[in-house]
Amino acid sequence: MIWKIAAALFLGAFTWTLLEYGIHRYLGHHPRVRKNPFAKEHIRHHVEGDYFAPWWKKAAAAVALAALVIGPAVFLASLWTGIAWVTGLVSFYLFYEVLHRLEHVHGGFGAYGRWARRHHFYHHFVDARFNHGVTTPLWDHVFGTHRAPEVITVPRRLMMPWLGDLEHGVRPEFAGSFALKKKPA
Ligand SMILES: [Zn+2]
Ligand SMILES: [Zn+2]
């Protein structure tokens, strides 16, 4: 029983990584569904850089998703494995939210944090057709949308406080991985 619960938790987290990729790539960026509520919030996040959708919208979406899948999950598995799968899914979604927020507002933490930020910032500042995954590059590799970033050039209006300032440019510790766009002459 216990290994079943553990496997269901893991599978739930794994399911989230695919949802994260699919929601971001299609609902967030596909031109045919540009008017959906997620796309509106997501495009604003791209344009403003430090904008995140309000927490109550995210919570409502998470509760709606959990409510939608818990019935079928319990029906297809069993009560506790179904609950474990949904718990894994929602927990990893919360992990994604925290990681994504930190990538934008925090100076960086550990090798994974540094990797995740460069992977995501390639998507923001270099080419939004690539690197849709936030917690893992797995699905970008599977669906051919992975790009390994070189030096990432950040537009001046989107400069982040942890990265440096407009007067002095990028802090020395980020010099090999980020650059600030040159002032127009
Ligand atoms: Zn972002
Ligand atoms: Zn995006």
mmCIF file of C-alpha atoms and ligand atoms in Angstrom:
data_model
loop_
_atom_site.group_PDB
_atom_site.id
_atom_site.type_symbol
_atom_site.label_atom_id
_atom_site.label_comp_id
_atom_site.label_asym_id
_atom_site.label_seq_id
_atom_site.Cartn_x
_atom_site.Cartn_y
_atom_site.Cartn_z
ATOM 1 C CA MET A 1 0.000 0.000 0.000
ATOM 2 C CA ILE A 2 2.686 2.475 1.028
ATOM 3 C CA TRP A 3 4.626 2.091 -2.233
ATOM 4 C CA LYS A 4 1.390 2.596 -4.148
ATOM 5 C CA ILE A 5 0.809 5.868 -2.301
ATOM 6 C CA ALA A 6 4.419 6.964 -2.941
ATOM 7 C CA ALA A 7 4.142 6.016 -6.629
ATOM 8 C CA ALA A 8 0.842 7.935 -6.913
ATOM 9 C CA LEU A 9 2.371 11.036 -5.283
ATOM 10 C CA PHE A 10 5.311 10.867 -7.691
ATOM 11 C CA LEU A 11 3.012 10.305 -10.663
ATOM 12 C CA GLY A 12 0.936 13.313 -9.592
ATOM 13 C CA ALA A 13 4.050 15.522 -9.547
ATOM 14 C CA PHE A 14 5.096 14.095 -12.914
ATOM 15 C CA THR A 15 1.627 14.822 -14.331
ATOM 16 C CA TRP A 16 1.986 18.432 -13.207
ATOM 17 C CA THR A 17 5.240 18.846 -15.201
ATOM 18 C CA LEU A 18 3.369 17.903 -18.394
ATOM 19 C CA LEU A 19 0.465 20.232 -17.526
ATOM 20 C CA GLU A 20 2.935 23.024 -16.766
ATOM 21 C CA TYR A 21 4.437 22.588 -20.226
ATOM 22 C CA GLY A 22 1.107 22.241 -22.057
ATOM 23 C CA ILE A 23 -0.669 25.114 -20.286
ATOM 24 C CA HIS A 24 2.277 27.451 -20.826
ATOM 25 C CA ARG A 25 2.967 26.497 -24.430
ATOM 26 C CA TYR A 26 -0.608 26.316 -25.710
ATOM 27 C CA LEU A 27 -2.848 28.352 -23.403
ATOM 28 C CA GLY A 28 -0.094 30.906 -22.780
ATOM 29 C CA HIS A 29 1.391 31.349 -26.234
ATOM 30 C CA HIS A 30 -0.626 29.700 -29.002
ATOM 31 C CA PRO A 31 -1.947 32.445 -31.341
ATOM 32 C CA ARG A 32 -5.275 30.651 -31.898
ATOM 33 C CA VAL A 33 -6.292 30.818 -28.220
ATOM 34 C CA ARG A 34 -4.793 34.203 -27.446
ATOM 35 C CA LYS A 35 -7.953 35.519 -25.748
ATOM 36 C CA ASN A 36 -8.210 32.932 -22.950
ATOM 37 C CA PRO A 37 -7.899 34.311 -19.383
ATOM 38 C CA PHE A 38 -4.576 32.536 -18.715
ATOM 39 C CA ALA A 39 -3.007 34.007 -21.881
ATOM 40 C CA LYS A 40 -4.050 37.534 -20.877
ATOM 41 C CA GLU A 41 -2.356 37.168 -17.492
ATOM 42 C CA HIS A 42 0.648 35.420 -18.995
ATOM 43 C CA ILE A 43 1.283 37.994 -21.731
ATOM 44 C CA ARG A 44 1.107 40.712 -19.058
ATOM 45 C CA HIS A 45 3.724 38.734 -17.063
ATOM 46 C CA HIS A 46 5.972 38.779 -20.164
ATOM 47 C CA VAL A 47 5.423 42.475 -20.889
ATOM 48 C CA GLU A 48 5.856 43.769 -17.333
ATOM 49 C CA GLY A 49 8.342 41.166 -16.058
ATOM 50 C CA ASP A 50 7.421 41.608 -12.391
ATOM 51 C CA TYR A 51 3.669 41.064 -12.813
ATOM 52 C CA PHE A 52 2.159 37.834 -11.486
ATOM 53 C CA ALA A 53 -1.533 36.942 -11.659
ATOM 54 C CA PRO A 54 -3.297 37.552 -8.298
ATOM 55 C CA TRP A 55 -3.045 34.639 -5.852
ATOM 56 C CA TRP A 56 -6.821 34.186 -5.661
ATOM 57 C CA LYS A 57 -7.018 33.505 -9.404
ATOM 58 C CA LYS A 58 -4.261 30.915 -9.102
ATOM 59 C CA ALA A 59 -5.906 29.352 -6.039
ATOM 60 C CA ALA A 60 -9.296 29.233 -7.799
ATOM 61 C CA ALA A 61 -7.719 27.556 -10.846
ATOM 62 C CA ALA A 62 -5.879 25.032 -8.641
ATOM 63 C CA VAL A 63 -9.041 24.174 -6.669
ATOM 64 C CA ALA A 64 -11.066 23.848 -9.895
ATOM 65 C CA LEU A 65 -8.462 21.538 -11.425
ATOM 66 C CA ALA A 66 -8.224 19.398 -8.265
ATOM 67 C CA ALA A 67 -12.046 19.188 -8.060
ATOM 68 C CA LEU A 68 -12.200 18.158 -11.722
ATOM 69 C CA VAL A 69 -9.664 15.330 -11.496
ATOM 70 C CA ILE A 70 -10.224 13.905 -8.008
ATOM 71 C CA GLY A 71 -13.412 12.034 -8.978
ATOM 72 C CA PRO A 72 -11.935 10.205 -11.979
ATOM 73 C CA ALA A 73 -8.680 9.591 -10.068
ATOM 74 C CA VAL A 74 -10.456 7.913 -7.150
ATOM 75 C CA PHE A 75 -12.698 6.013 -9.565
ATOM 76 C CA LEU A 76 -9.787 4.733 -11.681
ATOM 77 C CA ALA A 77 -7.386 3.974 -8.815
ATOM 78 C CA SER A 78 -8.672 3.705 -5.260
ATOM 79 C CA LEU A 79 -9.640 6.288 -2.666
ATOM 80 C CA TRP A 80 -6.165 6.777 -1.161
ATOM 81 C CA THR A 81 -4.089 6.341 -4.314
ATOM 82 C CA GLY A 82 -6.435 8.775 -6.099
ATOM 83 C CA ILE A 83 -6.064 11.311 -3.287
ATOM 84 C CA ALA A 84 -2.274 10.782 -3.283
ATOM 85 C CA TRP A 85 -2.078 11.441 -7.042
ATOM 86 C CA VAL A 86 -4.041 14.697 -6.708
ATOM 87 C CA THR A 87 -1.893 15.666 -3.691
ATOM 88 C CA GLY A 88 1.297 15.099 -5.734
ATOM 89 C CA LEU A 89 -0.161 17.136 -8.601
ATOM 90 C CA VAL A 90 -1.209 20.096 -6.449
ATOM 91 C CA SER A 91 2.000 20.027 -4.345
ATOM 92 C CA PHE A 92 4.211 20.166 -7.396
ATOM 93 C CA TYR A 93 2.046 22.937 -8.817
ATOM 94 C CA LEU A 94 2.711 24.926 -5.606
ATOM 95 C CA PHE A 95 6.432 24.161 -5.926
ATOM 96 C CA TYR A 96 6.285 25.503 -9.492
ATOM 97 C CA GLU A 97 4.614 28.725 -8.288
ATOM 98 C CA VAL A 98 7.298 29.321 -5.641
ATOM 99 C CA LEU A 99 10.161 28.472 -8.014
ATOM 100 C CA HIS A 100 8.809 30.718 -10.787
ATOM 101 C CA ARG A 101 8.330 33.639 -8.389
ATOM 102 C CA LEU A 102 11.843 33.229 -6.960
ATOM 103 C CA GLU A 103 13.390 33.072 -10.438
ATOM 104 C CA HIS A 104 12.079 36.561 -11.086
ATOM 105 C CA VAL A 105 12.534 38.256 -7.721
ATOM 106 C CA HIS A 106 15.367 36.451 -5.896
ATOM 107 C CA GLY A 107 19.148 36.595 -6.355
ATOM 108 C CA GLY A 108 19.400 32.857 -6.904
ATOM 109 C CA PHE A 109 19.877 29.688 -4.922
ATOM 110 C CA GLY A 110 21.838 26.537 -5.724
ATOM 111 C CA ALA A 111 22.681 24.882 -9.014
ATOM 112 C CA TYR A 112 19.057 23.898 -9.706
ATOM 113 C CA GLY A 113 17.796 27.434 -9.053
ATOM 114 C CA ARG A 114 20.450 28.911 -11.343
ATOM 115 C CA TRP A 115 19.669 26.400 -14.075
ATOM 116 C CA ALA A 116 15.889 26.938 -13.766
ATOM 117 C CA ARG A 117 16.239 30.701 -14.015
ATOM 118 C CA ARG A 118 18.440 30.646 -17.100
ATOM 119 C CA HIS A 119 16.135 28.102 -18.740
ATOM 120 C CA HIS A 120 13.104 30.303 -18.013
ATOM 121 C CA PHE A 121 14.790 33.605 -18.834
ATOM 122 C CA TYR A 122 15.818 32.311 -22.247
ATOM 123 C CA HIS A 123 12.036 31.966 -22.783
ATOM 124 C CA HIS A 124 11.406 35.513 -21.482
ATOM 125 C CA PHE A 125 14.251 37.475 -23.026
ATOM 126 C CA VAL A 126 15.588 35.510 -26.007
ATOM 127 C CA ASP A 127 12.795 33.541 -27.713
ATOM 128 C CA ALA A 128 9.351 32.755 -26.251
ATOM 129 C CA ARG A 129 8.868 29.820 -28.660
ATOM 130 C CA PHE A 130 11.290 27.746 -26.578
ATOM 131 C CA ASN A 131 11.837 26.535 -22.999
ATOM 132 C CA HIS A 132 8.213 26.310 -21.855
ATOM 133 C CA GLY A 133 9.009 24.029 -18.922
ATOM 134 C CA VAL A 134 9.786 25.790 -15.639
ATOM 135 C CA THR A 135 10.544 22.996 -13.159
ATOM 136 C CA THR A 136 12.104 20.579 -15.674
ATOM 137 C CA PRO A 137 13.459 20.667 -19.255
ATOM 138 C CA LEU A 138 12.026 17.165 -19.881
ATOM 139 C CA TRP A 139 9.039 18.096 -22.075
ATOM 140 C CA ASP A 140 11.018 20.740 -23.976
ATOM 141 C CA HIS A 141 13.402 17.928 -24.931
ATOM 142 C CA VAL A 142 10.536 15.551 -25.783
ATOM 143 C CA PHE A 143 8.697 18.111 -27.978
ATOM 144 C CA GLY A 144 11.783 19.747 -29.512
ATOM 145 C CA THR A 145 11.451 23.172 -27.905
ATOM 146 C CA HIS A 146 14.619 23.079 -25.796
ATOM 147 C CA ARG A 147 17.372 25.663 -26.232
ATOM 148 C CA ALA A 148 20.498 25.917 -24.074
ATOM 149 C CA PRO A 149 21.012 29.604 -23.222
ATOM 150 C CA GLU A 150 24.250 31.474 -23.854
ATOM 151 C CA VAL A 151 24.555 35.001 -22.411
ATOM 152 C CA ILE A 152 20.975 36.257 -21.912
ATOM 153 C CA THR A 153 20.468 39.931 -22.799
ATOM 154 C CA VAL A 154 17.882 41.661 -20.612
ATOM 155 C CA PRO A 155 16.048 44.760 -21.948
ATOM 156 C CA ARG A 156 16.764 47.891 -19.896
ATOM 157 C CA ARG A 157 13.113 48.437 -18.895
ATOM 158 C CA LEU A 158 12.921 44.897 -17.448
ATOM 159 C CA MET A 159 16.136 45.081 -15.386
ATOM 160 C CA MET A 160 15.679 43.268 -12.080
ATOM 161 C CA PRO A 161 17.104 44.636 -8.797
ATOM 162 C CA TRP A 162 18.969 41.397 -7.952
ATOM 163 C CA LEU A 163 20.682 41.458 -11.378
ATOM 164 C CA GLY A 164 22.104 44.967 -11.070
ATOM 165 C CA ASP A 165 21.039 48.495 -11.991
ATOM 166 C CA LEU A 166 20.885 50.642 -15.093
ATOM 167 C CA GLU A 167 23.825 52.793 -14.080
ATOM 168 C CA HIS A 168 26.350 50.060 -13.267
ATOM 169 C CA GLY A 169 24.894 47.249 -15.362
ATOM 170 C CA VAL A 170 24.884 43.566 -14.424
ATOM 171 C CA ARG A 171 26.556 42.578 -11.110
ATOM 172 C CA PRO A 172 29.933 40.841 -11.608
ATOM 173 C CA GLU A 173 28.652 37.468 -10.332
ATOM 174 C CA PHE A 174 26.116 37.362 -13.212
ATOM 175 C CA ALA A 175 28.435 38.731 -15.905
ATOM 176 C CA GLY A 176 28.978 35.375 -17.645
ATOM 177 C CA SER A 177 25.288 34.516 -17.806
ATOM 178 C CA PHE A 178 23.406 37.817 -18.205
ATOM 179 C CA ALA A 179 23.988 41.140 -19.960
ATOM 180 C CA LEU A 180 22.036 44.395 -20.080
ATOM 181 C CA LYS A 181 20.879 45.622 -23.470
ATOM 182 C CA LYS A 182 22.985 48.558 -24.657
ATOM 183 C CA LYS A 183 21.474 52.043 -24.582
ATOM 184 C CA PRO A 184 20.304 53.090 -28.039
ATOM 185 C CA ALA A 185 22.949 55.443 -29.457
HETATM 186 ZN ZN ZN B 1 8.285 34.077 -15.867
HETATM 187 ZN ZN ZN B 2 5.685 32.444 -21.525
#
